[in-house]
Short mmCIF file of C-alpha atoms and ligand atoms in Angstrom, two decimals:
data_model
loop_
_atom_site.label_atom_id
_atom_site.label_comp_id
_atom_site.label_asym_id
_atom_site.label_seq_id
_atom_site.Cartn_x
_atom_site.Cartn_y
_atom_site.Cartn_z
CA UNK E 260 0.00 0.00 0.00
CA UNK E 261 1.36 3.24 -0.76
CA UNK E 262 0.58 6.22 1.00
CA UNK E 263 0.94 9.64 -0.82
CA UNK E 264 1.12 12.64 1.04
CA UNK E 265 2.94 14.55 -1.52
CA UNK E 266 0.33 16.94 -2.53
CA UNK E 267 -3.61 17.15 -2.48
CA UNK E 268 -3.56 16.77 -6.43
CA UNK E 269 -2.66 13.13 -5.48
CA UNK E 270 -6.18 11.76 -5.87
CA UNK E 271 -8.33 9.83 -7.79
CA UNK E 272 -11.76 10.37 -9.28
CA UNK E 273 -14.01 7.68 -6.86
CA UNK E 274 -16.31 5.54 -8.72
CA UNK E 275 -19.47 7.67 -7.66
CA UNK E 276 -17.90 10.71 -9.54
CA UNK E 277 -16.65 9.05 -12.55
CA UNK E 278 -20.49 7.48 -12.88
CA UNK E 279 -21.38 11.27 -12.44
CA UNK E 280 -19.12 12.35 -15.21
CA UNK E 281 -20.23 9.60 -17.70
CA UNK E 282 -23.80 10.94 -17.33
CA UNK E 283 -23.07 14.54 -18.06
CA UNK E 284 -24.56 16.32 -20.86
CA UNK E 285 -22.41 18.28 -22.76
CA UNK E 286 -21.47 20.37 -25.81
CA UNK E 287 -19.10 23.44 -27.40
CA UNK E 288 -18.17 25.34 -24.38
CA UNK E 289 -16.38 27.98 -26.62
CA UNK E 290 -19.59 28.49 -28.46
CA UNK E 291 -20.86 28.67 -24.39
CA UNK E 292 -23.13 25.23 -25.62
CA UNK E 293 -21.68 22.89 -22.63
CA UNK E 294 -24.76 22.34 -20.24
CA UNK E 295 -22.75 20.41 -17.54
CA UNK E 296 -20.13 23.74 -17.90
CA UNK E 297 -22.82 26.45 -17.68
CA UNK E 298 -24.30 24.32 -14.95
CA UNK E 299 -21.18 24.45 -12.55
CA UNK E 300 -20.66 27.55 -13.30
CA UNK E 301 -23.64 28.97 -12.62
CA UNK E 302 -23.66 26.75 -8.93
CA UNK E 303 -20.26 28.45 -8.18
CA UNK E 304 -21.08 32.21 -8.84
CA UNK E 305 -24.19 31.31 -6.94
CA UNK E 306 -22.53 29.82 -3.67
CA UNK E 307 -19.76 32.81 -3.61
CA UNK E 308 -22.95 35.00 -4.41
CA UNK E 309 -20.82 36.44 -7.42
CA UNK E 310 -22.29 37.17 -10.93
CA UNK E 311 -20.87 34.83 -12.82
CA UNK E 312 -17.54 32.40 -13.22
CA UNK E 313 -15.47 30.71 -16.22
CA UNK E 314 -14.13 26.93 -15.86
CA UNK E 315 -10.27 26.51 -16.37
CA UNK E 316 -8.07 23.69 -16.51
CA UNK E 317 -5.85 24.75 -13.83
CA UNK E 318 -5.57 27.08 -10.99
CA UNK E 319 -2.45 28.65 -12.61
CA UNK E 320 -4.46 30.00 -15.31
CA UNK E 321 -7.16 30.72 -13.69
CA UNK E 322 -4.84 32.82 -11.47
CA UNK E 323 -2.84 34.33 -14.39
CA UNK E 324 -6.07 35.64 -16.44
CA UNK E 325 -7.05 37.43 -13.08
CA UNK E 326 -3.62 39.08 -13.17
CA UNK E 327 -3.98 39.69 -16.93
CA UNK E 328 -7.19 41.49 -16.26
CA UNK E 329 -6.68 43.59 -13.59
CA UNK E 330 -3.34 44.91 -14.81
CA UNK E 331 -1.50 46.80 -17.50
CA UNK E 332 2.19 46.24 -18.69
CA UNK E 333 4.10 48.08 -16.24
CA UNK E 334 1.93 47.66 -13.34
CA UNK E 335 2.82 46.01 -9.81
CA UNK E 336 1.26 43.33 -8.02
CA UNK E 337 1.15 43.36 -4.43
CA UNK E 338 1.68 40.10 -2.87
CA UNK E 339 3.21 37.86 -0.09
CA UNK E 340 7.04 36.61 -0.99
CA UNK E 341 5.42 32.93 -0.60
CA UNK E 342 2.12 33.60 -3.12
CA UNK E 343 2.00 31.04 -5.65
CA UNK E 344 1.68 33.42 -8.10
CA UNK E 345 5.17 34.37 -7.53
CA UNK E 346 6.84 31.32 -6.65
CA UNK E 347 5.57 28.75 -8.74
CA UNK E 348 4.12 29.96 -11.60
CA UNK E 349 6.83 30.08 -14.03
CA UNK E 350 7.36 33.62 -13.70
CA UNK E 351 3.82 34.21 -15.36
CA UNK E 352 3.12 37.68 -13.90
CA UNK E 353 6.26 39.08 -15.83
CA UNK E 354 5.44 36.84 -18.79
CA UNK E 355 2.10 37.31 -19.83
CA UNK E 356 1.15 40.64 -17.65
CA UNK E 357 4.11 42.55 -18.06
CA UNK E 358 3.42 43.19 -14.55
CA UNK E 359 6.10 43.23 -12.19
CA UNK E 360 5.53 42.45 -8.28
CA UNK E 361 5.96 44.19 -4.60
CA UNK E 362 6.99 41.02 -2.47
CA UNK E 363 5.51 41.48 1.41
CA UNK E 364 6.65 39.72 4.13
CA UNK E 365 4.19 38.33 6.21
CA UNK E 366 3.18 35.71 8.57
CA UNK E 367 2.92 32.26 7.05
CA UNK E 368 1.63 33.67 3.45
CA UNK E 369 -0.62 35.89 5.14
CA UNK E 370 -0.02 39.70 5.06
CA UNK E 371 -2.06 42.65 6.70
CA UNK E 372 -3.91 46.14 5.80
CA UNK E 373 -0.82 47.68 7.15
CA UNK E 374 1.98 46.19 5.06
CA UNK E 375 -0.11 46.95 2.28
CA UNK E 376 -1.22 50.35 2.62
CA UNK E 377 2.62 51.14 3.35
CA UNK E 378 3.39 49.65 -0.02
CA UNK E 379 0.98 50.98 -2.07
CA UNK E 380 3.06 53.53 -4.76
CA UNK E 381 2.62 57.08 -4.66
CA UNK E 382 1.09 58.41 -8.10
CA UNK E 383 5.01 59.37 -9.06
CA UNK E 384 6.38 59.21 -13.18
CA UNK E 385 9.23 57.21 -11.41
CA UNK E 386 7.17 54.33 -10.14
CA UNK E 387 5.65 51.67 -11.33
CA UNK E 388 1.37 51.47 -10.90
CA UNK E 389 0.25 49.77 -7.84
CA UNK E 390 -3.07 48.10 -9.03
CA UNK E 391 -3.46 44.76 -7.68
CA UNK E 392 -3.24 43.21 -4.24
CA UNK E 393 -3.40 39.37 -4.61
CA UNK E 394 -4.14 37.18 -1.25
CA UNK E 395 -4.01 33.65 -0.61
CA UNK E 396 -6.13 31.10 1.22
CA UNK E 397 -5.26 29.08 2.92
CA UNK E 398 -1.74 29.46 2.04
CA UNK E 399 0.41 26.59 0.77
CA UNK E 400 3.79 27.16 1.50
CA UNK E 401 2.68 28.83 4.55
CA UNK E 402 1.63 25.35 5.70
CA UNK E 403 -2.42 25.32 4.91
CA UNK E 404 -2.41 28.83 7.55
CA UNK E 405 -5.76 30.53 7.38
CA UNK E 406 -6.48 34.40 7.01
CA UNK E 407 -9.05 36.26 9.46
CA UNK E 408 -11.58 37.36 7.94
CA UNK E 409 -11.20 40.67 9.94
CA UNK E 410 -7.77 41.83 8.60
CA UNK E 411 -9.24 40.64 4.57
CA UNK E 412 -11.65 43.05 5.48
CA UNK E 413 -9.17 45.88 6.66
CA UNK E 414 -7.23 44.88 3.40
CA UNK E 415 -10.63 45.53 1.19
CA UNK E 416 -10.73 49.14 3.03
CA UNK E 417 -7.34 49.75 2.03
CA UNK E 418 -7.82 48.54 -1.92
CA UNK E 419 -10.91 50.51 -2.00
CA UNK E 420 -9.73 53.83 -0.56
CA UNK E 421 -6.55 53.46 -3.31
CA UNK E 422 -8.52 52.00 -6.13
CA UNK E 423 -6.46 49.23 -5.99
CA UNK E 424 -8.12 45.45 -7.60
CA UNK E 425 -8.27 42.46 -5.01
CA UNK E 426 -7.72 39.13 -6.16
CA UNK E 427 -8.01 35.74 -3.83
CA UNK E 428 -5.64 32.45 -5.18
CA UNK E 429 -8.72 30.33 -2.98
CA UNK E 430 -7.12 27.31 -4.68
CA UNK E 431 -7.92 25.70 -1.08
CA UNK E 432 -10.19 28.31 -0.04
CA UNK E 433 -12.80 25.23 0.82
CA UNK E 434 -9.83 24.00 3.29
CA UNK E 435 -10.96 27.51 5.15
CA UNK E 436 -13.99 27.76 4.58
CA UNK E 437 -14.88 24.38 6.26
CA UNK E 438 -11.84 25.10 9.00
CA UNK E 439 -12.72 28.47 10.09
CA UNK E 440 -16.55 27.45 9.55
CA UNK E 441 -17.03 30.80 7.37
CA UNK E 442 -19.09 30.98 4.34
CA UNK E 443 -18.42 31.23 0.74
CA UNK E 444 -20.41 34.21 0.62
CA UNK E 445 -18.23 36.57 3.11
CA UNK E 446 -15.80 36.34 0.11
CA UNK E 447 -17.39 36.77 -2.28
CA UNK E 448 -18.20 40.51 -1.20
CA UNK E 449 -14.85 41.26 -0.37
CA UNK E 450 -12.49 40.48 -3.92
CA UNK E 451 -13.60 41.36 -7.78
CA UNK E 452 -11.96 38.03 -8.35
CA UNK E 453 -11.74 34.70 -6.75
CA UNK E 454 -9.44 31.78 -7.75
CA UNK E 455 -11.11 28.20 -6.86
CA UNK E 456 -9.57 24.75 -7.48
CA UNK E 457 -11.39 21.37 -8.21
CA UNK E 458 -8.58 19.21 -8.47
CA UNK E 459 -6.83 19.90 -4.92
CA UNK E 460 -9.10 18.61 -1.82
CA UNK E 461 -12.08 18.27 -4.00
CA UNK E 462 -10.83 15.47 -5.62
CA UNK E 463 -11.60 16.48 -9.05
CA UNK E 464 -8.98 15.06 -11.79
CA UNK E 465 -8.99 18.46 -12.94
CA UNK E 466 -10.52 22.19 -13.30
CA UNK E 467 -10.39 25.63 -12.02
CA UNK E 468 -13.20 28.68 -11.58
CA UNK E 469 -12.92 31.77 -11.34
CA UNK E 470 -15.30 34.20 -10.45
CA UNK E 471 -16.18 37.71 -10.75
CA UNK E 472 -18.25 40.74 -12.07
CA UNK E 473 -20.22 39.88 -15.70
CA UNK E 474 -17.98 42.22 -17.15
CA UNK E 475 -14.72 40.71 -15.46
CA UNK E 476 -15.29 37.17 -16.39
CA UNK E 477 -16.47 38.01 -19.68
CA UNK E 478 -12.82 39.32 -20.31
CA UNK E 479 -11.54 36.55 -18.45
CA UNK E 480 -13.26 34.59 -21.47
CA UNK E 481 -11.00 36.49 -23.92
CA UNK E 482 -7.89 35.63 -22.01
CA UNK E 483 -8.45 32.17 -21.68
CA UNK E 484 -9.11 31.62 -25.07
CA UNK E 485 -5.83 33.34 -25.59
CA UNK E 486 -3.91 31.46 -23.47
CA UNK E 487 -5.01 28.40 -25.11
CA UNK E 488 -7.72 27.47 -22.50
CA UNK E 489 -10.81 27.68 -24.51
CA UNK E 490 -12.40 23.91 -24.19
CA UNK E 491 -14.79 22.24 -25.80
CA UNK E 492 -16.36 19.23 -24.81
CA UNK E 493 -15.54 19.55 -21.62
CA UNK E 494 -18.39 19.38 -19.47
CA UNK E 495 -17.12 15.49 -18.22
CA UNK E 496 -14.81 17.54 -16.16
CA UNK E 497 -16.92 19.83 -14.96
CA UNK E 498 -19.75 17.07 -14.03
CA UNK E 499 -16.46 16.23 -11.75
CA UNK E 500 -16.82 19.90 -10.47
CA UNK E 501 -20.57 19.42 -9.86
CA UNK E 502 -20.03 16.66 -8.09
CA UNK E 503 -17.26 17.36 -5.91
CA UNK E 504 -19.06 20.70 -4.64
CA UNK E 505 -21.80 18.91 -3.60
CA UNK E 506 -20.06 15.83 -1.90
CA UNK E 507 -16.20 16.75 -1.20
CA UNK E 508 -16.37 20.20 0.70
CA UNK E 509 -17.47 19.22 4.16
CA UNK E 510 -15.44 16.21 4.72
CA UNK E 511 -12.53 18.02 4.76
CA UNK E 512 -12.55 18.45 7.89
CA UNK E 513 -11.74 14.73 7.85
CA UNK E 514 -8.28 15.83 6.14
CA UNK E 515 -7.86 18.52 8.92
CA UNK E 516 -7.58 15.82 11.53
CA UNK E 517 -5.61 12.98 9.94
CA UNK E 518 -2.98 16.31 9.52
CA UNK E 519 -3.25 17.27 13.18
CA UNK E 520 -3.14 13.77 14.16
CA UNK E 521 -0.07 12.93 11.78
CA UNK E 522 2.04 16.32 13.27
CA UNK E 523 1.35 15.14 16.84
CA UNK E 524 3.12 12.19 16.53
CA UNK E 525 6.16 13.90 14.74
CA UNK E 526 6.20 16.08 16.98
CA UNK E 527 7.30 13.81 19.50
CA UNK E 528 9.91 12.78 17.93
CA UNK E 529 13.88 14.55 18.81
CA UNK E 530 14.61 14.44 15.06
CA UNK E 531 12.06 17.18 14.15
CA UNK E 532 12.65 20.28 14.59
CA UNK E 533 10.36 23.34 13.89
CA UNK E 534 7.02 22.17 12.50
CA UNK E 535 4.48 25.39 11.20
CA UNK E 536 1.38 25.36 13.10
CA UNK E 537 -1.05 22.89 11.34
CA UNK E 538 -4.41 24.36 10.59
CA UNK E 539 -5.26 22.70 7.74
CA UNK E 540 -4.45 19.91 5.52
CA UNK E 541 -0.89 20.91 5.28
CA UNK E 542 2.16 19.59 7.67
CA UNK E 543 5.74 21.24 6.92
CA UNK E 544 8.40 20.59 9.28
CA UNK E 545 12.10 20.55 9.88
CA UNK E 546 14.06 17.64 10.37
CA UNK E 547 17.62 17.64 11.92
CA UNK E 548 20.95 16.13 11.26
CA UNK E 549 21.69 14.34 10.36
CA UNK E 550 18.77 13.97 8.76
CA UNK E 551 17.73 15.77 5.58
CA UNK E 552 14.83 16.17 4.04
CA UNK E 553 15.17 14.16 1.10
CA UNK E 554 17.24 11.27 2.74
CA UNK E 555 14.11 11.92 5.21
CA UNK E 556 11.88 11.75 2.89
CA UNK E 557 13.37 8.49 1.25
CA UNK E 558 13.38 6.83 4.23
CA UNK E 559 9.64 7.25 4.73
CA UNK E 560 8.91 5.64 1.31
CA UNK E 561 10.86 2.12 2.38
CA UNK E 562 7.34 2.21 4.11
CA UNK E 563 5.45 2.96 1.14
CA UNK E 564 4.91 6.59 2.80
CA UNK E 565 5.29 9.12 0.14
CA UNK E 566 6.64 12.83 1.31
CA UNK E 567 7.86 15.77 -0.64
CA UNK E 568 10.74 17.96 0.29
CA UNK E 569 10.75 21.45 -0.26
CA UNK E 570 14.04 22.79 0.79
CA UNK E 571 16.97 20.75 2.19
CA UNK E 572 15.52 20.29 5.78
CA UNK E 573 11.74 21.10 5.01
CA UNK E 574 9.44 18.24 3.92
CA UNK E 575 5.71 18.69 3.75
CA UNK E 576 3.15 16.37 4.35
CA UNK E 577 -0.38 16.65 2.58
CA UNK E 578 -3.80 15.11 3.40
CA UNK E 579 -6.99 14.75 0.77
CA UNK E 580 -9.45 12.30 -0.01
CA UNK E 581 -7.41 9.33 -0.73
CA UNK E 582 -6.06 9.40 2.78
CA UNK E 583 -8.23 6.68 4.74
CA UNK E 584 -8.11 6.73 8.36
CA UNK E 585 -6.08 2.78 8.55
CA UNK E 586 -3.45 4.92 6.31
CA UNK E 587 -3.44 7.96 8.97
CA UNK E 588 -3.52 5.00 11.42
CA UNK E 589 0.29 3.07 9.38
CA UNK E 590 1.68 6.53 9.19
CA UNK E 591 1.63 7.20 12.79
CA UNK E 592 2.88 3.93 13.72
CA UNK E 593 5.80 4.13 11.23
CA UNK E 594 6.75 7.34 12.61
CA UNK E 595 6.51 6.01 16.43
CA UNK E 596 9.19 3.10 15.17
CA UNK E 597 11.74 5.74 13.46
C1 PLP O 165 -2.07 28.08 -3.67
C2 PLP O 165 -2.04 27.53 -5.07
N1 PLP O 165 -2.46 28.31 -6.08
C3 PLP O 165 -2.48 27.88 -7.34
C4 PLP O 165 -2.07 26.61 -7.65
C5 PLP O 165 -2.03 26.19 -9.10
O1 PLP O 165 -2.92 25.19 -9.42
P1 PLP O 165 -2.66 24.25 -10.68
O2 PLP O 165 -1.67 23.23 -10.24
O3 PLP O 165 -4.02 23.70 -10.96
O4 PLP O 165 -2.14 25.10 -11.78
C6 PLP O 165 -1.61 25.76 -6.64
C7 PLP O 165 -1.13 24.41 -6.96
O5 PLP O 165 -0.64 23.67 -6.13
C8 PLP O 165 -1.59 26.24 -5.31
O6 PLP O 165 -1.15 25.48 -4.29
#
C-alpha cells in the first residue's frame, strides 16, 4: 500500500464521480453550448454570491487571467514573498502581464492592511502602478495557515480607498472555509476576483473557476481563449466539479484531523525540529541532522509513505481524499518506530 502525502492533487476520481461524469450532458463550451459547464458555473457564482464564473483547466491560469485582467504592462502586483503566483508559476506575472511584483513579508503567506497600505506607490512618473493586491487562502507554503476574515476586510478598506483590484488564489479556499466554519459568501463581497480549485481537496482530476463581475469574467473569457484554454467538450470535467461541490467540501474536515493527528506524533519525535502550526491539511516541518529532508523523505517511502521535500531540511506532508483513516492510522505507527 502506498501512502501519498505529496500533494492534495494526489487523488483519484471515486467511482461515484466518474459514474457522475459519464452521465453529463455536454457540448461546445467555446460556443458557451456545454450544459454540464454552464451548470457548474452557474452553482459556483451562486454559492460565492458572485455574478458569474469561467471553468479553467488549472488554478495557474485561472490565477494568471485574473492578473492579466486587472493589470497593465508596467503595473505592480502586491503580494506575499510565498504567493503562488510568484513562486511557482513560471514567472507568469512578468510573462504574460508585463506586470512586475511588490513582495511582502508576512506571517505564514498571510499579510495585513498595514503592510499593504505602506506599499501601495505614490502616483510618481518614477514608479511603477500599484493596481493589484493578490491574497491567498489558505496558504500553501505557509503550511495550509488561514487568514481572518477581519484583517481581509481591513485589506478591502485599504484597496478601495486606493482603487487598488483584489484578487483571492482560494485554490484551497474550501480547506478555510470548512476550518474556520465561514461561508463562501463573506468572500465573495470582499475580492472582484476569486481563484477556486477542483482538483486539490475536492478530488476532481482536474478544473479551475474563477469568479467575478459579468464584465470581469467576460474578459476573463478572452484571455483564456488566448492562453489556449478555450475547451470544448468539456463538461465530463466539470460534471467532476458538480459533483465534488456537492459531496467533497465538508469532509474536509476529515483531512484537517488525519494532519493534526499525523504532526502530533512527529512532533514527538527529537529528530524534528520546527514544525508550522497545522491548521489545515498541510504539515511542513524541519528535520535535523543528520537527517535531511530528502534522505528523510526516502526513508519514509521504504514504508510505502510518500513525502515531498521542499528545501533541504523542510518536507511537507499533505492530506486529501485518498487518505483513509487505517493509512493515517500506518503513518503514525511508522513514525513512532523511526
Ligand atoms: C495556492 C495555489 N495556487 C495555485 C495553484 C495552481 O494550481 P494548478 O496546479 O491547478 O495550476 C496551486 C497548486 O498547487 C496552489 O497550491
Amino acid at each position: 500500500m502506498t501512502i501519498d502525502y505529496r500533494s492534495d492533487t494526489q487523488t483519484r476520481p471515486s467511482k461515484e464521480m466518474l459514474d457522475f461524469m459519464f452521465s453529463a450532458k455536454v457540448g461546445d463550451d467555446v460556443f458557451g453550448e456545454d450544459p454540464a459547464i454552464n451548470e457548474l458555473e452557474g452553482m459556483a457564482a451562486d454559492m460565492f454570491g458572485m455574478e458569474a464564473s469561467v471553468f479553467c483547466p488549472s488554478g495557474t491560469m485561472t490565477n494568471q487571467i485574473a492578473i492579466k485582467c486587472h493589470t497593465q504592462p508596467g503595473d505592480e502586483v502586491i503580494c506575499d514573498v510565498a504567493s503562488h503566483i510568484y513562486q511557482y508559476e513560471g514567472g507568469g506575472i512578468a510573462f504574460n502581464s508585463g506586470a512586475s511584483v511588490k513582495l511582502l513579508y508576512g506571517d505564514r503567506g498571510r499579510i495585513t492592511a498595514q503592510q499593504v497600505l505602506e506599499n501601495i506607490n505614490a502616483d510618481d512618473v518614477h514608479k511603477p502602478h500599484s493596481s493589484l493586491v493578490s491574497l491567498e487562502n489558505t496558504s500553501n507554503r505557509g503550511g495550509g495557515s488561514c487568514y481572518d476574515l477581519e484583517e481581509i476586510r481591513k485589506i478591502k478598506k485599504v484597496c478601495s480607498d486606493s482603487n487598488l483590484r483584489l484578487h483571492l488564489d482560494g485554490a484551497r479556499l474550501f480547506n478555510a472555509l470548512v476550518e474556520k466554519k465561514e461561508s463562501p459568501k463573506d468572500y465573495g463581497q470582499l475580492f472582484e476576483s476569486i481563484s477556486v480549485c477542483l482538483s486539490k481537496s475536492l478530488g476532481c482530476p482536474v478544473g479551475s473557476l474563477l469568479l467575478g463581475k459579468k464584465d470581469f469574467i467576460k474578459k476573463a473569457r478572452r484571455v483564456r481563449k488566448v492562453f489556449g484554454g478555450g475547451m470544448r467538450q468539456a463538461g465530463y470535467l466539470a460534471a467532476a466539479g458538480i459533483y465534488a461541490l456537492k459531496n467533497n467540501v465538508d469532509r474536509l474536515k476529515q483531512d484537517h484531523d488525519h494532519a493534526k493527528h499525523i504532526a502530533e506524533a512527529l512532533k514527538k519525535k527529537s529528530f524534528v525540529g520546527e514544525m508550522l502550526p497545522v491548521e489545515t491539511n498541510i504539515i511542513i516541518f524541519a528535520v535535523k541532522k543528520p537527517w535531511t529532508a530528502a534522505s528523510f523523505v526516502d526513508k519514509l517511502k521504504e514504508s510505502g509513505i510518500l513525502g515531498h521535500p521542499i528545501s533541504s531540511t523542510q518536507v511537507r506532508l499533505v492530506t486529501h481524499l485518498d487518505v483513509t483513516p487505517s493509512m493515517v492510522e500506518k503513518t503514525i505507527d511508522v513514525i513512532n518506530k523511526l
